mmCIF file of N, CA and C in Angstrom:
data_model
loop_
_atom_site.group_PDB
_atom_site.id
_atom_site.type_symbol
_atom_site.label_atom_id
_atom_site.label_comp_id
_atom_site.label_asym_id
_atom_site.label_seq_id
_atom_site.Cartn_x
_atom_site.Cartn_y
_atom_site.Cartn_z
ATOM 1 N N UNK W 1 59.997 -50.941 4.353
ATOM 2 C CA UNK W 1 58.792 -50.258 4.798
ATOM 3 C C UNK W 1 58.543 -49.036 3.927
ATOM 4 N N UNK W 2 57.289 -48.746 3.722
ATOM 5 C CA UNK W 2 56.939 -47.610 2.871
ATOM 6 C C UNK W 2 55.900 -46.750 3.562
ATOM 7 N N UNK W 3 55.982 -45.452 3.341
ATOM 8 C CA UNK W 3 54.951 -44.551 3.807
ATOM 9 C C UNK W 3 53.761 -44.625 2.871
ATOM 10 N N UNK W 4 52.651 -44.020 3.270
ATOM 11 C CA UNK W 4 51.443 -44.067 2.448
ATOM 12 C C UNK W 4 51.683 -43.435 1.081
ATOM 13 N N UNK W 5 52.354 -42.290 1.038
ATOM 14 C CA UNK W 5 52.575 -41.644 -0.260
ATOM 15 C C UNK W 5 53.398 -42.538 -1.171
ATOM 16 N N UNK W 6 54.400 -43.213 -0.614
ATOM 17 C CA UNK W 6 55.211 -44.124 -1.422
ATOM 18 C C UNK W 6 54.376 -45.316 -1.873
ATOM 19 N N UNK W 7 53.518 -45.815 -0.992
ATOM 20 C CA UNK W 7 52.653 -46.942 -1.342
ATOM 21 C C UNK W 7 51.735 -46.564 -2.499
ATOM 22 N N UNK W 8 51.109 -45.389 -2.413
ATOM 23 C CA UNK W 8 50.189 -44.976 -3.469
ATOM 24 C C UNK W 8 50.920 -44.660 -4.768
ATOM 25 N N UNK W 9 52.161 -44.192 -4.672
ATOM 26 C CA UNK W 9 52.938 -43.952 -5.888
ATOM 27 C C UNK W 9 53.307 -45.272 -6.548
ATOM 28 N N UNK W 10 53.616 -46.266 -5.723
ATOM 29 C CA UNK W 10 54.082 -47.557 -6.222
ATOM 30 C C UNK W 10 52.938 -48.422 -6.745
ATOM 31 N N UNK W 11 51.844 -48.425 -6.045
ATOM 32 C CA UNK W 11 50.742 -49.320 -6.396
ATOM 33 C C UNK W 11 49.980 -48.769 -7.594
ATOM 34 N N UNK W 12 49.896 -49.564 -8.605
ATOM 35 C CA UNK W 12 49.310 -49.118 -9.860
ATOM 36 C C UNK W 12 47.801 -49.322 -9.929
ATOM 37 N N UNK W 13 47.298 -50.345 -9.268
ATOM 38 C CA UNK W 13 45.879 -50.680 -9.367
ATOM 39 C C UNK W 13 45.278 -50.655 -7.966
ATOM 40 N N UNK W 14 44.248 -49.831 -7.800
ATOM 41 C CA UNK W 14 43.610 -49.667 -6.494
ATOM 42 C C UNK W 14 42.132 -50.006 -6.623
ATOM 43 N N UNK W 15 41.621 -50.801 -5.692
ATOM 44 C CA UNK W 15 40.190 -51.103 -5.629
ATOM 45 C C UNK W 15 39.611 -50.414 -4.401
ATOM 46 N N UNK W 16 38.476 -49.761 -4.572
ATOM 47 C CA UNK W 16 37.775 -49.140 -3.449
ATOM 48 C C UNK W 16 36.521 -49.961 -3.200
ATOM 49 N N UNK W 17 36.545 -50.753 -2.132
ATOM 50 C CA UNK W 17 35.400 -51.587 -1.773
ATOM 51 C C UNK W 17 34.494 -50.767 -0.863
ATOM 52 N N UNK W 18 33.280 -50.552 -1.338
ATOM 53 C CA UNK W 18 32.352 -49.680 -0.632
ATOM 54 C C UNK W 18 32.200 -48.357 -1.361
ATOM 55 N N UNK W 19 32.726 -48.296 -2.594
ATOM 56 C CA UNK W 19 32.511 -47.113 -3.424
ATOM 57 C C UNK W 19 31.005 -46.901 -3.536
ATOM 58 N N UNK W 20 30.583 -45.647 -3.493
ATOM 59 C CA UNK W 20 29.156 -45.347 -3.447
ATOM 60 C C UNK W 20 28.738 -44.419 -4.582
ATOM 61 N N UNK W 21 27.478 -44.537 -4.971
ATOM 62 C CA UNK W 21 26.903 -43.602 -5.951
ATOM 63 C C UNK W 21 26.505 -42.292 -5.287
ATOM 64 N N UNK W 22 26.353 -42.320 -3.968
ATOM 65 C CA UNK W 22 25.932 -41.144 -3.205
ATOM 66 C C UNK W 22 27.131 -40.226 -2.979
ATOM 67 N N UNK W 23 27.103 -39.045 -3.564
ATOM 68 C CA UNK W 23 28.237 -38.122 -3.499
ATOM 69 C C UNK W 23 28.551 -37.636 -2.088
ATOM 70 N N UNK W 24 27.632 -37.825 -1.148
ATOM 71 C CA UNK W 24 27.868 -37.413 0.235
ATOM 72 C C UNK W 24 28.586 -38.482 1.058
ATOM 73 N N UNK W 25 28.688 -39.682 0.539
ATOM 74 C CA UNK W 25 29.296 -40.798 1.278
ATOM 75 C C UNK W 25 30.806 -40.839 1.058
ATOM 76 N N UNK W 26 31.525 -41.308 2.084
ATOM 77 C CA UNK W 26 32.979 -41.413 1.979
ATOM 78 C C UNK W 26 33.401 -42.378 0.877
ATOM 79 N N UNK W 27 32.622 -43.419 0.654
ATOM 80 C CA UNK W 27 32.956 -44.364 -0.407
ATOM 81 C C UNK W 27 33.015 -43.693 -1.768
ATOM 82 N N UNK W 28 32.118 -42.745 -1.997
ATOM 83 C CA UNK W 28 32.156 -41.976 -3.248
ATOM 84 C C UNK W 28 33.363 -41.049 -3.259
ATOM 85 N N UNK W 29 33.567 -40.339 -2.152
ATOM 86 C CA UNK W 29 34.642 -39.345 -2.090
ATOM 87 C C UNK W 29 36.016 -39.978 -2.279
ATOM 88 N N UNK W 30 36.242 -41.114 -1.656
ATOM 89 C CA UNK W 30 37.529 -41.800 -1.810
ATOM 90 C C UNK W 30 37.717 -42.216 -3.266
ATOM 91 N N UNK W 31 36.717 -42.875 -3.836
ATOM 92 C CA UNK W 31 36.816 -43.332 -5.222
ATOM 93 C C UNK W 31 37.013 -42.157 -6.178
ATOM 94 N N UNK W 32 36.182 -41.146 -6.046
ATOM 95 C CA UNK W 32 36.229 -39.989 -6.942
ATOM 96 C C UNK W 32 37.586 -39.281 -6.859
ATOM 97 N N UNK W 33 38.099 -39.087 -5.656
ATOM 98 C CA UNK W 33 39.381 -38.399 -5.481
ATOM 99 C C UNK W 33 40.509 -39.175 -6.142
ATOM 100 N N UNK W 34 40.541 -40.484 -5.949
ATOM 101 C CA UNK W 34 41.577 -41.304 -6.591
ATOM 102 C C UNK W 34 41.453 -41.250 -8.108
ATOM 103 N N UNK W 35 40.227 -41.310 -8.592
ATOM 104 C CA UNK W 35 39.989 -41.244 -10.040
ATOM 105 C C UNK W 35 40.470 -39.909 -10.601
ATOM 106 N N UNK W 36 40.160 -38.826 -9.904
ATOM 107 C CA UNK W 36 40.568 -37.494 -10.354
ATOM 108 C C UNK W 36 42.085 -37.315 -10.329
ATOM 109 N N UNK W 37 42.756 -38.061 -9.458
ATOM 110 C CA UNK W 37 44.222 -37.990 -9.386
ATOM 111 C C UNK W 37 44.876 -38.956 -10.368
ATOM 112 N N UNK W 38 44.077 -39.522 -11.250
ATOM 113 C CA UNK W 38 44.546 -40.388 -12.344
ATOM 114 C C UNK W 38 45.121 -41.729 -11.899
ATOM 115 N N UNK W 39 44.698 -42.214 -10.743
ATOM 116 C CA UNK W 39 45.064 -43.580 -10.376
ATOM 117 C C UNK W 39 44.222 -44.537 -11.206
ATOM 118 N N UNK W 40 44.724 -45.733 -11.447
ATOM 119 C CA UNK W 40 43.911 -46.782 -12.064
ATOM 120 C C UNK W 40 43.119 -47.382 -10.912
ATOM 121 N N UNK W 41 41.880 -46.973 -10.796
ATOM 122 C CA UNK W 41 41.070 -47.315 -9.634
ATOM 123 C C UNK W 41 39.774 -47.979 -10.085
ATOM 124 N N UNK W 42 39.380 -49.004 -9.326
ATOM 125 C CA UNK W 42 38.145 -49.737 -9.603
ATOM 126 C C UNK W 42 37.168 -49.551 -8.447
ATOM 127 N N UNK W 43 35.912 -49.318 -8.792
ATOM 128 C CA UNK W 43 34.840 -49.231 -7.807
ATOM 129 C C UNK W 43 34.294 -50.633 -7.560
ATOM 130 N N UNK W 44 34.144 -50.983 -6.290
ATOM 131 C CA UNK W 44 33.577 -52.286 -5.932
ATOM 132 C C UNK W 44 32.373 -52.044 -5.026
ATOM 133 N N UNK W 45 31.210 -52.485 -5.508
ATOM 134 C CA UNK W 45 29.968 -52.353 -4.760
ATOM 135 C C UNK W 45 28.986 -53.369 -5.340
ATOM 136 N N UNK W 46 28.529 -54.335 -4.534
ATOM 137 C CA UNK W 46 27.641 -55.375 -5.062
ATOM 138 C C UNK W 46 26.270 -54.865 -5.487
ATOM 139 N N UNK W 47 25.948 -53.614 -5.131
ATOM 140 C CA UNK W 47 24.630 -53.070 -5.444
ATOM 141 C C UNK W 47 24.652 -52.011 -6.537
ATOM 142 N N UNK W 48 25.770 -51.884 -7.236
ATOM 143 C CA UNK W 48 25.868 -50.850 -8.272
ATOM 144 C C UNK W 48 26.511 -51.423 -9.528
ATOM 145 N N UNK W 49 26.075 -50.923 -10.669
ATOM 146 C CA UNK W 49 26.707 -51.324 -11.926
ATOM 147 C C UNK W 49 27.618 -50.219 -12.457
ATOM 148 N N UNK W 50 27.417 -48.994 -11.958
ATOM 149 C CA UNK W 50 28.238 -47.858 -12.377
ATOM 150 C C UNK W 50 28.340 -46.858 -11.235
ATOM 151 N N UNK W 51 29.535 -46.306 -11.049
ATOM 152 C CA UNK W 51 29.761 -45.275 -10.040
ATOM 153 C C UNK W 51 30.641 -44.201 -10.661
ATOM 154 N N UNK W 52 30.200 -42.980 -10.561
ATOM 155 C CA UNK W 52 30.967 -41.831 -11.058
ATOM 156 C C UNK W 52 31.355 -42.006 -12.530
ATOM 157 N N UNK W 53 30.444 -42.593 -13.301
ATOM 158 C CA UNK W 53 30.656 -42.724 -14.732
ATOM 159 C C UNK W 53 31.491 -43.900 -15.186
ATOM 160 N N UNK W 54 31.876 -44.772 -14.258
ATOM 161 C CA UNK W 54 32.661 -45.948 -14.649
ATOM 162 C C UNK W 54 32.011 -47.217 -14.106
ATOM 163 N N UNK W 55 32.335 -48.332 -14.730
ATOM 164 C CA UNK W 55 31.771 -49.613 -14.318
ATOM 165 C C UNK W 55 32.140 -49.924 -12.871
ATOM 166 N N UNK W 56 31.175 -50.450 -12.130
ATOM 167 C CA UNK W 56 31.419 -50.937 -10.772
ATOM 168 C C UNK W 56 31.394 -52.460 -10.803
ATOM 169 N N UNK W 57 32.201 -53.065 -9.968
ATOM 170 C CA UNK W 57 32.298 -54.522 -9.884
ATOM 171 C C UNK W 57 31.666 -54.977 -8.575
ATOM 172 N N UNK W 58 31.126 -56.189 -8.583
ATOM 173 C CA UNK W 58 30.439 -56.692 -7.399
ATOM 174 C C UNK W 58 31.386 -57.199 -6.321
ATOM 175 N N UNK W 59 32.596 -57.573 -6.694
ATOM 176 C CA UNK W 59 33.596 -58.010 -5.713
ATOM 177 C C UNK W 59 34.982 -57.845 -6.317
ATOM 178 N N UNK W 60 36.004 -57.925 -5.486
ATOM 179 C CA UNK W 60 37.367 -57.804 -6.020
ATOM 180 C C UNK W 60 37.723 -59.019 -6.871
ATOM 181 N N UNK W 61 36.999 -60.108 -6.691
ATOM 182 C CA UNK W 61 37.224 -61.295 -7.530
ATOM 183 C C UNK W 61 36.880 -61.024 -8.994
ATOM 184 N N UNK W 62 35.977 -60.083 -9.255
ATOM 185 C CA UNK W 62 35.520 -59.780 -10.614
ATOM 186 C C UNK W 62 36.396 -58.772 -11.348
ATOM 187 N N UNK W 63 37.338 -58.153 -10.672
ATOM 188 C CA UNK W 63 38.150 -57.117 -11.313
ATOM 189 C C UNK W 63 38.905 -57.686 -12.511
ATOM 190 N N UNK W 64 39.099 -56.886 -13.551
ATOM 191 C CA UNK W 64 39.792 -57.377 -14.740
ATOM 192 C C UNK W 64 41.294 -57.569 -14.537
ATOM 193 N N UNK W 65 41.822 -57.049 -13.452
ATOM 194 C CA UNK W 65 43.231 -57.239 -13.111
ATOM 195 C C UNK W 65 43.362 -57.225 -11.593
ATOM 196 N N UNK W 66 44.452 -57.788 -11.111
ATOM 197 C CA UNK W 66 44.674 -57.860 -9.668
ATOM 198 C C UNK W 66 44.966 -56.470 -9.114
ATOM 199 N N UNK W 67 44.301 -56.125 -8.032
ATOM 200 C CA UNK W 67 44.569 -54.855 -7.357
ATOM 201 C C UNK W 67 45.845 -54.984 -6.527
ATOM 202 N N UNK W 68 46.599 -53.895 -6.478
ATOM 203 C CA UNK W 68 47.786 -53.844 -5.629
ATOM 204 C C UNK W 68 47.422 -53.389 -4.223
ATOM 205 N N UNK W 69 46.349 -52.599 -4.127
ATOM 206 C CA UNK W 69 45.889 -52.046 -2.856
ATOM 207 C C UNK W 69 44.369 -52.056 -2.851
ATOM 208 N N UNK W 70 43.781 -52.487 -1.731
ATOM 209 C CA UNK W 70 42.335 -52.428 -1.554
ATOM 210 C C UNK W 70 42.049 -51.440 -0.434
ATOM 211 N N UNK W 71 41.288 -50.400 -0.751
ATOM 212 C CA UNK W 71 40.828 -49.443 0.255
ATOM 213 C C UNK W 71 39.416 -49.864 0.628
ATOM 214 N N UNK W 72 39.205 -50.106 1.921
ATOM 215 C CA UNK W 72 37.943 -50.681 2.399
ATOM 216 C C UNK W 72 37.122 -49.623 3.121
ATOM 217 N N UNK W 73 35.890 -49.393 2.621
ATOM 218 C CA UNK W 73 34.993 -48.387 3.176
ATOM 219 C C UNK W 73 33.635 -49.039 3.436
ATOM 220 N N UNK W 74 33.634 -50.121 4.211
ATOM 221 C CA UNK W 74 32.411 -50.854 4.552
ATOM 222 C C UNK W 74 32.459 -51.193 6.042
ATOM 223 N N UNK W 75 31.326 -51.557 6.649
ATOM 224 C CA UNK W 75 31.320 -51.927 8.067
ATOM 225 C C UNK W 75 32.210 -53.147 8.344
ATOM 226 N N UNK W 76 32.671 -53.281 9.588
ATOM 227 C CA UNK W 76 33.597 -54.368 9.939
ATOM 228 C C UNK W 76 33.122 -55.771 9.562
ATOM 229 N N UNK W 77 31.834 -56.071 9.718
ATOM 230 C CA UNK W 77 31.381 -57.433 9.404
ATOM 231 C C UNK W 77 31.531 -57.738 7.910
ATOM 232 N N UNK W 78 31.461 -56.724 7.069
ATOM 233 C CA UNK W 78 31.696 -56.913 5.636
ATOM 234 C C UNK W 78 33.194 -56.840 5.340
ATOM 235 N N UNK W 79 33.898 -55.987 6.058
ATOM 236 C CA UNK W 79 35.350 -55.838 5.862
ATOM 237 C C UNK W 79 36.069 -57.169 6.054
ATOM 238 N N UNK W 80 35.600 -57.988 6.996
ATOM 239 C CA UNK W 80 36.231 -59.302 7.212
ATOM 240 C C UNK W 80 36.174 -60.147 5.941
ATOM 241 N N UNK W 81 35.033 -60.148 5.289
ATOM 242 C CA UNK W 81 34.887 -60.903 4.039
ATOM 243 C C UNK W 81 35.823 -60.338 2.968
ATOM 244 N N UNK W 82 35.908 -59.024 2.882
ATOM 245 C CA UNK W 82 36.761 -58.369 1.883
ATOM 246 C C UNK W 82 38.230 -58.696 2.132
ATOM 247 N N UNK W 83 38.635 -58.684 3.396
ATOM 248 C CA UNK W 83 40.022 -59.009 3.753
ATOM 249 C C UNK W 83 40.348 -60.440 3.321
ATOM 250 N N UNK W 84 39.427 -61.365 3.569
ATOM 251 C CA UNK W 84 39.645 -62.759 3.136
ATOM 252 C C UNK W 84 39.745 -62.851 1.608
ATOM 253 N N UNK W 85 38.856 -62.145 0.909
ATOM 254 C CA UNK W 85 38.901 -62.141 -0.559
ATOM 255 C C UNK W 85 40.217 -61.559 -1.065
ATOM 256 N N UNK W 86 40.682 -60.508 -0.418
ATOM 257 C CA UNK W 86 41.958 -59.900 -0.822
ATOM 258 C C UNK W 86 43.076 -60.930 -0.725
ATOM 259 N N UNK W 87 43.130 -61.636 0.379
ATOM 260 C CA UNK W 87 44.161 -62.660 0.563
ATOM 261 C C UNK W 87 44.035 -63.745 -0.509
ATOM 262 N N UNK W 88 42.810 -64.207 -0.755
ATOM 263 C CA UNK W 88 42.576 -65.242 -1.772
ATOM 264 C C UNK W 88 43.024 -64.787 -3.159
ATOM 265 N N UNK W 89 42.917 -63.491 -3.424
ATOM 266 C CA UNK W 89 43.294 -62.943 -4.728
ATOM 267 C C UNK W 89 44.779 -62.576 -4.799
ATOM 268 N N UNK W 90 45.506 -62.813 -3.719
ATOM 269 C CA UNK W 90 46.936 -62.513 -3.710
ATOM 270 C C UNK W 90 47.261 -61.049 -3.478
ATOM 271 N N UNK W 91 46.316 -60.315 -2.934
ATOM 272 C CA UNK W 91 46.508 -58.892 -2.633
ATOM 273 C C UNK W 91 47.050 -58.788 -1.213
ATOM 274 N N UNK W 92 48.128 -58.044 -1.039
ATOM 275 C CA UNK W 92 48.760 -57.999 0.284
ATOM 276 C C UNK W 92 48.603 -56.665 1.002
ATOM 277 N N UNK W 93 48.059 -55.639 0.341
ATOM 278 C CA UNK W 93 47.921 -54.314 0.947
ATOM 279 C C UNK W 93 46.455 -53.925 1.074
ATOM 280 N N UNK W 94 46.019 -53.645 2.307
ATOM 281 C CA UNK W 94 44.660 -53.161 2.540
ATOM 282 C C UNK W 94 44.724 -51.907 3.403
ATOM 283 N N UNK W 95 43.805 -51.003 3.140
ATOM 284 C CA UNK W 95 43.703 -49.773 3.922
ATOM 285 C C UNK W 95 42.280 -49.699 4.439
ATOM 286 N N UNK W 96 42.110 -49.923 5.736
ATOM 287 C CA UNK W 96 40.804 -49.879 6.381
ATOM 288 C C UNK W 96 40.487 -48.436 6.745
ATOM 289 N N UNK W 97 39.432 -47.899 6.160
ATOM 290 C CA UNK W 97 39.021 -46.544 6.490
ATOM 291 C C UNK W 97 38.302 -46.551 7.841
ATOM 292 N N UNK W 98 38.304 -45.418 8.555
ATOM 293 C CA UNK W 98 37.597 -45.362 9.835
ATOM 294 C C UNK W 98 36.159 -45.864 9.683
ATOM 295 N N UNK W 99 35.744 -46.698 10.611
ATOM 296 C CA UNK W 99 34.421 -47.308 10.556
ATOM 297 C C UNK W 99 34.441 -48.695 9.944
ATOM 298 N N UNK W 100 35.537 -49.044 9.277
ATOM 299 C CA UNK W 100 35.681 -50.373 8.677
ATOM 300 C C UNK W 100 36.457 -51.316 9.574
ATOM 301 N N UNK W 101 37.062 -50.771 10.588
ATOM 302 C CA UNK W 101 37.961 -51.563 11.418
ATOM 303 C C UNK W 101 37.349 -51.859 12.779
ATOM 304 N N UNK W 102 37.675 -53.007 13.282
ATOM 305 C CA UNK W 102 37.436 -53.359 14.678
ATOM 306 C C UNK W 102 38.510 -54.375 15.039
ATOM 307 N N UNK W 103 38.523 -54.821 16.281
ATOM 308 C CA UNK W 103 39.578 -55.743 16.722
ATOM 309 C C UNK W 103 39.600 -57.023 15.895
ATOM 310 N N UNK W 104 38.420 -57.512 15.518
ATOM 311 C CA UNK W 104 38.349 -58.737 14.731
ATOM 312 C C UNK W 104 38.950 -58.585 13.344
ATOM 313 N N UNK W 105 38.679 -57.466 12.691
ATOM 314 C CA UNK W 105 39.227 -57.224 11.350
ATOM 315 C C UNK W 105 40.743 -57.069 11.432
ATOM 316 N N UNK W 106 41.213 -56.318 12.425
ATOM 317 C CA UNK W 106 42.659 -56.114 12.577
ATOM 318 C C UNK W 106 43.367 -57.427 12.884
ATOM 319 N N UNK W 107 42.750 -58.258 13.727
ATOM 320 C CA UNK W 107 43.341 -59.565 14.047
ATOM 321 C C UNK W 107 43.394 -60.444 12.800
ATOM 322 N N UNK W 108 42.357 -60.390 11.985
ATOM 323 C CA UNK W 108 42.329 -61.183 10.754
ATOM 324 C C UNK W 108 43.429 -60.728 9.791
ATOM 325 N N UNK W 109 43.621 -59.431 9.653
ATOM 326 C CA UNK W 109 44.697 -58.917 8.789
ATOM 327 C C UNK W 109 46.048 -59.433 9.268
ATOM 328 N N UNK W 110 46.238 -59.422 10.574
ATOM 329 C CA UNK W 110 47.504 -59.910 11.137
ATOM 330 C C UNK W 110 47.650 -61.408 10.888
ATOM 331 N N UNK W 111 46.581 -62.150 11.135
ATOM 332 C CA UNK W 111 46.596 -63.604 10.932
ATOM 333 C C UNK W 111 46.926 -63.967 9.484
ATOM 334 N N UNK W 112 46.415 -63.171 8.544
ATOM 335 C CA UNK W 112 46.630 -63.433 7.119
ATOM 336 C C UNK W 112 47.913 -62.788 6.584
ATOM 337 N N UNK W 113 48.659 -62.144 7.470
ATOM 338 C CA UNK W 113 49.931 -61.486 7.110
ATOM 339 C C UNK W 113 49.759 -60.422 6.028
ATOM 340 N N UNK W 114 48.679 -59.640 6.142
ATOM 341 C CA UNK W 114 48.446 -58.550 5.199
ATOM 342 C C UNK W 114 49.065 -57.262 5.725
ATOM 343 N N UNK W 115 49.560 -56.431 4.823
ATOM 344 C CA UNK W 115 49.982 -55.082 5.186
ATOM 345 C C UNK W 115 48.700 -54.286 5.367
ATOM 346 N N UNK W 116 48.459 -53.798 6.563
ATOM 347 C CA UNK W 116 47.180 -53.167 6.885
ATOM 348 C C UNK W 116 47.397 -51.757 7.424
ATOM 349 N N UNK W 117 46.850 -50.783 6.717
ATOM 350 C CA UNK W 117 46.820 -49.408 7.209
ATOM 351 C C UNK W 117 45.471 -49.239 7.882
ATOM 352 N N UNK W 118 45.457 -48.642 9.071
ATOM 353 C CA UNK W 118 44.192 -48.383 9.757
ATOM 354 C C UNK W 118 44.359 -47.168 10.652
ATOM 355 N N UNK W 119 43.243 -46.599 11.056
ATOM 356 C CA UNK W 119 43.280 -45.428 11.921
ATOM 357 C C UNK W 119 43.520 -44.126 11.172
ATOM 358 N N UNK W 120 43.619 -44.196 9.868
ATOM 359 C CA UNK W 120 43.830 -43.007 9.045
ATOM 360 C C UNK W 120 42.795 -42.976 7.931
ATOM 361 N N UNK W 121 42.276 -41.797 7.661
ATOM 362 C CA UNK W 121 41.271 -41.610 6.617
ATOM 363 C C UNK W 121 41.930 -41.050 5.367
ATOM 364 N N UNK W 122 41.670 -41.674 4.220
ATOM 365 C CA UNK W 122 42.260 -41.186 2.973
ATOM 366 C C UNK W 122 41.855 -39.738 2.708
ATOM 367 N N UNK W 123 40.598 -39.393 2.929
ATOM 368 C CA UNK W 123 40.115 -38.040 2.649
ATOM 369 C C UNK W 123 40.738 -37.035 3.613
ATOM 370 N N UNK W 124 40.766 -37.343 4.884
ATOM 371 C CA UNK W 124 41.289 -36.417 5.885
ATOM 372 C C UNK W 124 42.811 -36.389 5.899
ATOM 373 N N UNK W 125 43.434 -37.566 5.909
ATOM 374 C CA UNK W 125 44.882 -37.652 6.070
ATOM 375 C C UNK W 125 45.623 -37.742 4.744
ATOM 376 N N UNK W 126 44.986 -38.372 3.773
ATOM 377 C CA UNK W 126 45.560 -38.489 2.440
ATOM 378 C C UNK W 126 47.034 -38.800 2.435
ATOM 379 N N UNK W 127 47.762 -38.029 1.685
ATOM 380 C CA UNK W 127 49.192 -38.245 1.554
ATOM 381 C C UNK W 127 49.985 -37.389 2.530
ATOM 382 N N UNK W 128 49.308 -36.701 3.463
ATOM 383 C CA UNK W 128 50.000 -35.774 4.352
ATOM 384 C C UNK W 128 50.669 -36.461 5.533
ATOM 385 N N UNK W 129 50.454 -37.715 5.702
ATOM 386 C CA UNK W 129 50.924 -38.408 6.891
ATOM 387 C C UNK W 129 52.283 -39.064 6.685
ATOM 388 N N UNK W 130 52.977 -39.282 7.773
ATOM 389 C CA UNK W 130 54.257 -39.990 7.737
ATOM 390 C C UNK W 130 54.097 -41.424 8.226
ATOM 391 N N UNK W 131 52.845 -41.891 8.325
ATOM 392 C CA UNK W 131 52.592 -43.255 8.786
ATOM 393 C C UNK W 131 53.420 -44.236 7.967
ATOM 394 N N UNK W 132 54.033 -45.166 8.637
ATOM 395 C CA UNK W 132 54.872 -46.155 7.961
ATOM 396 C C UNK W 132 54.163 -47.496 7.955
ATOM 397 N N UNK W 133 54.113 -48.115 6.794
ATOM 398 C CA UNK W 133 53.490 -49.432 6.630
ATOM 399 C C UNK W 133 54.528 -50.495 6.873
#
């Protein structure tokens, strides 16, 4: 088992699904913060070609390399699709940001045997938590 800080130290490639061009949105803040901390991070947004000065991808299937962790910042009905795509791509770690989770998404993560962090916000809780995955 690993804590969030250990997970983020270990995972080399992070995808932020729901990354936003709008600097006021959490999707932008999560992506920008990870980028500023020098993580190898990819923005995923089907409606953007660039976010915060870097190329955005329409889905995790399009990424040039497999993500080790997917941070999800989209509504639950979209999060379900992202969780399925993560499993199909062989990604085992997902972090559902507040507002992305509901009982159906959590049940799907369990059904697919994904390591799922939920109930914690990257911006608010970041690496300060002792949550164990």
